[in-house]
Tab-separated table of C-alpha atoms in Angstrom:
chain	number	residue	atom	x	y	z
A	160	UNK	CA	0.000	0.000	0.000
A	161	UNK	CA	0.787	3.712	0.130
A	162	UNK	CA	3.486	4.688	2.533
A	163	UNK	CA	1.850	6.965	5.203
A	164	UNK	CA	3.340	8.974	8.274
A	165	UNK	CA	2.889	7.633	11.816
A	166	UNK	CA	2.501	10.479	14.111
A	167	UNK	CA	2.972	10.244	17.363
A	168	UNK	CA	5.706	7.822	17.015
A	169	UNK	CA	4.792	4.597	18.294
A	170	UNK	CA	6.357	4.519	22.178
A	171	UNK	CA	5.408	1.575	24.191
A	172	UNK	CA	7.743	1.468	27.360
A	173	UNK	CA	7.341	-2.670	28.123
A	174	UNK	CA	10.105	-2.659	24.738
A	175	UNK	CA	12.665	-0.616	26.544
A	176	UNK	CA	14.646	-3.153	28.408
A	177	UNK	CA	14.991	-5.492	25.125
A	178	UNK	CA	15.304	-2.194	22.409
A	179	UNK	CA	14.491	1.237	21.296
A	180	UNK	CA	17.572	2.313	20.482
A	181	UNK	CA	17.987	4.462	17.665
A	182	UNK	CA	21.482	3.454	16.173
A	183	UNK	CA	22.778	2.530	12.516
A	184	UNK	CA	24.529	-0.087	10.458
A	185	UNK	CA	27.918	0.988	11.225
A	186	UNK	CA	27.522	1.618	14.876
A	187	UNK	CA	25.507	-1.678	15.348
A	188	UNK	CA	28.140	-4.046	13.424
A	189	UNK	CA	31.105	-2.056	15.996
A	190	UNK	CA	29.316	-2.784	18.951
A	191	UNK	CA	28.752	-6.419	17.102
A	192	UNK	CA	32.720	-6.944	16.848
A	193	UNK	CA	33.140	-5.905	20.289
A	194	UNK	CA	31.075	-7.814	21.626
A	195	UNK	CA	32.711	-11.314	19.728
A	196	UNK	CA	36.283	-9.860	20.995
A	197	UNK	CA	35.374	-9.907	24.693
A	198	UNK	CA	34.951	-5.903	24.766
A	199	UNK	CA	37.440	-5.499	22.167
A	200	UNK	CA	38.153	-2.924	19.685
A	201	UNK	CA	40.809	-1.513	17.537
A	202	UNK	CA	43.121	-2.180	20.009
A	203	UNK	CA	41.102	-1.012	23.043
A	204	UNK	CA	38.827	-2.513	25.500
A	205	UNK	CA	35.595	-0.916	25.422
A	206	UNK	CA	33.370	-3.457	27.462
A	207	UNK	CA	33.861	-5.116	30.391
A	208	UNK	CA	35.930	-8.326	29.055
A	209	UNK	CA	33.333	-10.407	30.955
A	210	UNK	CA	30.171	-8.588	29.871
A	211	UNK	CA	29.336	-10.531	26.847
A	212	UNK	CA	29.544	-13.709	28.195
A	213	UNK	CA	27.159	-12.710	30.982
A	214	UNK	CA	24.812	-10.858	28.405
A	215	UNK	CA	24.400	-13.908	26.704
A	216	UNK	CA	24.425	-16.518	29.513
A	217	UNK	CA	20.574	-18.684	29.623
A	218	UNK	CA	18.366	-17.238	31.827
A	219	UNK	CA	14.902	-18.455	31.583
A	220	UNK	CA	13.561	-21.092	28.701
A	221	UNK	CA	11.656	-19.538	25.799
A	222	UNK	CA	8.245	-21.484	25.581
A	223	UNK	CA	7.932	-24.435	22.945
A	224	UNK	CA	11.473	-24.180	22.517
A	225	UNK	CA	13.948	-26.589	22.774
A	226	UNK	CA	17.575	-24.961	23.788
A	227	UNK	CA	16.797	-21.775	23.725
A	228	UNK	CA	16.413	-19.315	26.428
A	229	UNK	CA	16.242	-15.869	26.874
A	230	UNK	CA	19.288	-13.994	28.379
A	231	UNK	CA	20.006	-10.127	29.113
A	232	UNK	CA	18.337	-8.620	26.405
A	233	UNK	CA	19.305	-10.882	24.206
A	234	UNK	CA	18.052	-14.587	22.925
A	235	UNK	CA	20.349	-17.893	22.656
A	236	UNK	CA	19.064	-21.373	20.637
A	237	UNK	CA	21.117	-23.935	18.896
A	238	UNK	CA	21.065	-25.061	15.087
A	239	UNK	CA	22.972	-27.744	13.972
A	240	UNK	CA	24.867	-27.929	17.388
A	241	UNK	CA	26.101	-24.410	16.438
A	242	UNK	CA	24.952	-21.557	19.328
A	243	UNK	CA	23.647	-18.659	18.186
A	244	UNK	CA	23.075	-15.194	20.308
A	245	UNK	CA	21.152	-12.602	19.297
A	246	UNK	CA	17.916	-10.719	18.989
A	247	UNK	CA	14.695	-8.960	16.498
A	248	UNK	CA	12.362	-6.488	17.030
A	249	UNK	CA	10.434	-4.539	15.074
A	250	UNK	CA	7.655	-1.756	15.595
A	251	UNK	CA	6.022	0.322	13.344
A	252	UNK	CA	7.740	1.360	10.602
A	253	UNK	CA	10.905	-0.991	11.253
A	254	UNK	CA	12.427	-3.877	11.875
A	255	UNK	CA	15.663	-5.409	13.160
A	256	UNK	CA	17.415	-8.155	13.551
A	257	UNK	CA	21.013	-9.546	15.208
A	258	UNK	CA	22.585	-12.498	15.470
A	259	UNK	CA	25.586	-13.671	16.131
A	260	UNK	CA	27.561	-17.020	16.766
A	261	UNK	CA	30.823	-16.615	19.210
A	262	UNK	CA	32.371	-19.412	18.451
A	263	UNK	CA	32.742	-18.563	14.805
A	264	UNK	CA	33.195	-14.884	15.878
A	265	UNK	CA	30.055	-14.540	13.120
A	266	UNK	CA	27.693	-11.947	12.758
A	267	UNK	CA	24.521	-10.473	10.631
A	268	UNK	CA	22.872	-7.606	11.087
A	269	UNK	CA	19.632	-6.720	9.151
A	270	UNK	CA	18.202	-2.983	9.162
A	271	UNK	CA	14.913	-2.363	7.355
A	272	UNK	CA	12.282	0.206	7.088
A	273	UNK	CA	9.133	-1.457	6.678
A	274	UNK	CA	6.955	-2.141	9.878
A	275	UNK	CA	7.920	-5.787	11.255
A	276	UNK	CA	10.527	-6.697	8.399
A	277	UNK	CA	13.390	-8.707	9.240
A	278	UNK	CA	13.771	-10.379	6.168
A	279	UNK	CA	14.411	-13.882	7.503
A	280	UNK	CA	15.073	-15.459	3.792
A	281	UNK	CA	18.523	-12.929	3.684
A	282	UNK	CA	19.020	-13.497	7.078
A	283	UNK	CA	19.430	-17.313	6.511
A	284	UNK	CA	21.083	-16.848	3.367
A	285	UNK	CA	24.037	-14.838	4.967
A	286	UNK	CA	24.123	-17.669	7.922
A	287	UNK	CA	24.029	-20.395	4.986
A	288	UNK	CA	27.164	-18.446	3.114
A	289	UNK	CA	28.852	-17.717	6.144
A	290	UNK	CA	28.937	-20.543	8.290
A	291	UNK	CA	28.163	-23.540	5.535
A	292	UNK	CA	25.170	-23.914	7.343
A	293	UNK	CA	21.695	-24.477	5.601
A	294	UNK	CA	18.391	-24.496	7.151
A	295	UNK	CA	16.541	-27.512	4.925
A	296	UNK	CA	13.245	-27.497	7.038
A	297	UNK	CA	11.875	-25.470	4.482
A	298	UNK	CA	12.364	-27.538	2.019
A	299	UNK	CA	11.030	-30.135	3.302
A	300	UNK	CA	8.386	-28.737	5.140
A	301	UNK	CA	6.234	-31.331	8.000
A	302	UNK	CA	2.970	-32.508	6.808
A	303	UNK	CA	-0.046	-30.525	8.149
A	304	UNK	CA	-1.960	-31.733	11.252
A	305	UNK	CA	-5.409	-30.573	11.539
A	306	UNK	CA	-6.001	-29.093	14.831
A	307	UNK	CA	-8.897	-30.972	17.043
A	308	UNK	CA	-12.119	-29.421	17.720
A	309	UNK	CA	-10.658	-29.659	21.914
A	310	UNK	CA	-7.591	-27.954	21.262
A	311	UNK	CA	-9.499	-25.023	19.390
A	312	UNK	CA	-12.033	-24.706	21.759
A	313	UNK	CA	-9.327	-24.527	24.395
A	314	UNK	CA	-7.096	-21.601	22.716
A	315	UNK	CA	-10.058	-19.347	21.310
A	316	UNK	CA	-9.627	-16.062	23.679
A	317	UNK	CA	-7.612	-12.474	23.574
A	318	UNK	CA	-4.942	-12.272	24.911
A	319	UNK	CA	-3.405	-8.840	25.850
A	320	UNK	CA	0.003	-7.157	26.343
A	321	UNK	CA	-0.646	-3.832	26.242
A	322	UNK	CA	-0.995	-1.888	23.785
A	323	UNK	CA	-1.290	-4.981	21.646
A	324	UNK	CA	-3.724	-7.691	21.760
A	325	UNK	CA	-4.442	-10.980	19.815
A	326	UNK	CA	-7.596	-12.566	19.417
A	327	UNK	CA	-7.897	-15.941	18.720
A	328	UNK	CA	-11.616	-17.370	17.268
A	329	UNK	CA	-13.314	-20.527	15.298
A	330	UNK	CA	-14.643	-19.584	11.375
A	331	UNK	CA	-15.768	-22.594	9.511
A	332	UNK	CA	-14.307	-25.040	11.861
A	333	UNK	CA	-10.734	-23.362	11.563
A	334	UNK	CA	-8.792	-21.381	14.187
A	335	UNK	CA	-7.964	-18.065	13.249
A	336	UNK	CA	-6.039	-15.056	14.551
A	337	UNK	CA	-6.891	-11.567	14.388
A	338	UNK	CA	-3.530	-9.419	15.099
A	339	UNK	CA	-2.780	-5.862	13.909
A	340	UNK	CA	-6.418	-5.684	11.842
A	341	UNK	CA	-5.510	-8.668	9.904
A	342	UNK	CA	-7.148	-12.386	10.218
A	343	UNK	CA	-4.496	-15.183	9.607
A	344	UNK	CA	-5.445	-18.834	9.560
A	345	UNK	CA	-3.623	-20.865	12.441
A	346	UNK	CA	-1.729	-23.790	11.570
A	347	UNK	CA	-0.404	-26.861	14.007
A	348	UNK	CA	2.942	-26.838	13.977
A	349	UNK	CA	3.846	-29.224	17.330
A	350	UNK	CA	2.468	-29.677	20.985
A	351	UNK	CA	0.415	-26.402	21.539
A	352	UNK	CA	2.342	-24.616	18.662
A	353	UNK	CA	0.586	-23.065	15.524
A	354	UNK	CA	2.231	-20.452	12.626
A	355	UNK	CA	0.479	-17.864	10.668
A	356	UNK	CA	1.651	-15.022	8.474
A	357	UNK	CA	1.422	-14.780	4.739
A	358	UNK	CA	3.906	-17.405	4.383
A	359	UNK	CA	3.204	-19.222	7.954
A	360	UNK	CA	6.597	-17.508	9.027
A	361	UNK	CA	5.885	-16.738	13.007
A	362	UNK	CA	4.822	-18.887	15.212
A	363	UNK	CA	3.049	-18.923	18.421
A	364	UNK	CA	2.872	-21.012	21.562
A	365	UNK	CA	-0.046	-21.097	23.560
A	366	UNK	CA	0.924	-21.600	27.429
A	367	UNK	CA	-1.075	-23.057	30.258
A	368	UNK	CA	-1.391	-21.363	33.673
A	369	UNK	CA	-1.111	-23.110	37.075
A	370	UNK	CA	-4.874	-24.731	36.453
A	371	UNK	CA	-3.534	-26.359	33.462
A	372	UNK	CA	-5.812	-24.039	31.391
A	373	UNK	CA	-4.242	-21.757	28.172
A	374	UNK	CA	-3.834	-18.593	29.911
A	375	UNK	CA	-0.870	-17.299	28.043
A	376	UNK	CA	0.364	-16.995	24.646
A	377	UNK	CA	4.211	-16.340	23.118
A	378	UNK	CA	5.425	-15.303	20.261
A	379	UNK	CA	8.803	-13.782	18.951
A	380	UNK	CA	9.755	-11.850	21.743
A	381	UNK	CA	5.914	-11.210	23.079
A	382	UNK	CA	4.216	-13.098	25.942
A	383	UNK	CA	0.388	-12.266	26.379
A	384	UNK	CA	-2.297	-13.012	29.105
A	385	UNK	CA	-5.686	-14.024	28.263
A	386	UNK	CA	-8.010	-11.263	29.159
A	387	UNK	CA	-11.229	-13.184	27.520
């Protein structure tokens, strides 16, 4: 569509311990190569030579994931046995994305200016070039599992982190999500794990609560609580 002018700028304060900085290419890929040098620089030591090491440490597991955890503002998961550090965001009228692998002292950094963009395809083209690593899943993509009538009835809510809020609902006998003014049809994925998006690119987890009942949802670096 036609490019249009946000005004105010979108400002939500929950995304200032994990973003909002306003920074560059150039800046970002210095602070990137300090970071893989233990703090180091051109010569100088600009960090703390312990800092990234406890930036990245695992802190708490990341819901439907397997090996990967969320850290200090930043996320960690493995691929291939490889570790990878790193983070997205996006808001609107950009998106980011970082990540990097230590052990390889390996980095990309994506910049775009198009609300939620982190061009993933590029992204794991540069990881595929640079580290001889290839992500085949989407080749060979899993079949599709219909979802059962019980686990729709038993994720249809909204969930809410303010300002944002996603509502999930049954049309026709399918699940659907309505997120951002747009309707995307869920599909299973694993245990309690669906995607959507044009090209069923993000996924979400739907989380129980204490009672055992889905009172929480996650997805990329969101977590939601079910107001309905």
């Amino acid at each position: 569509g036609k490019p249009t002018v946000v005004r105010p700028f979108f400002n939500n304060v929950a995304m200032w311990p994990a973003g909002s900085i306003f920074s560059n290419a150039s800046d970002l890929s210095r602070w990137v190569i300090a970071f893989l040098n233990e703090g180091r620089i051109e010569g100088k030591q600009i960090l703390p030579a312990s800092l990234p090491a406890q930036l990245a440490a695992p802190r708490v597991p990341v819901p439907g994931e397997t090996d990967s955890h969320y850290a200090f503002g930043l996320t960690t998961f493995k691929f291939r046995d490889v570790q990878f550090v790193g983070h997205g965001g996006f808001s609107r009228g950009y998106g980011s994305m970082i990540q990097m692998v230590p052990s390889r002292k390996f980095a990309v950094i994506v910049l775009t200016n198009k609300s939620g963009e982190t061009m993933r395809k590029s992204l794991s083209k540069a990881m595929e070039l640079g580290l001889g690593l290839k992500d085949d899943a989407s080749e060979k993509p899993a079949p599709v599992v219909p979802l059962t009538k019980a686990e729709m009835n038993a994720y249809v809510g909204t969930y809410s982190h303010a300002p944002q809020t996603w509502e999930v609902s049954i049309k026709d006998d399918k699940l659907f999500l309505k997120y951002e003014g747009k309707d995307y049809p869920l599909t299973k994925s694993g245990d309690r794990k669906v995607t959507f998006g044009d090209a069923n690119e993000n996924e979400l987890v739907f989380v129980p609560g204490k009672s055992g009942k889905i009172d929480f949802i996650f997805t990329e670096i969101y977590g939601a609580k079910r107001v309905k």
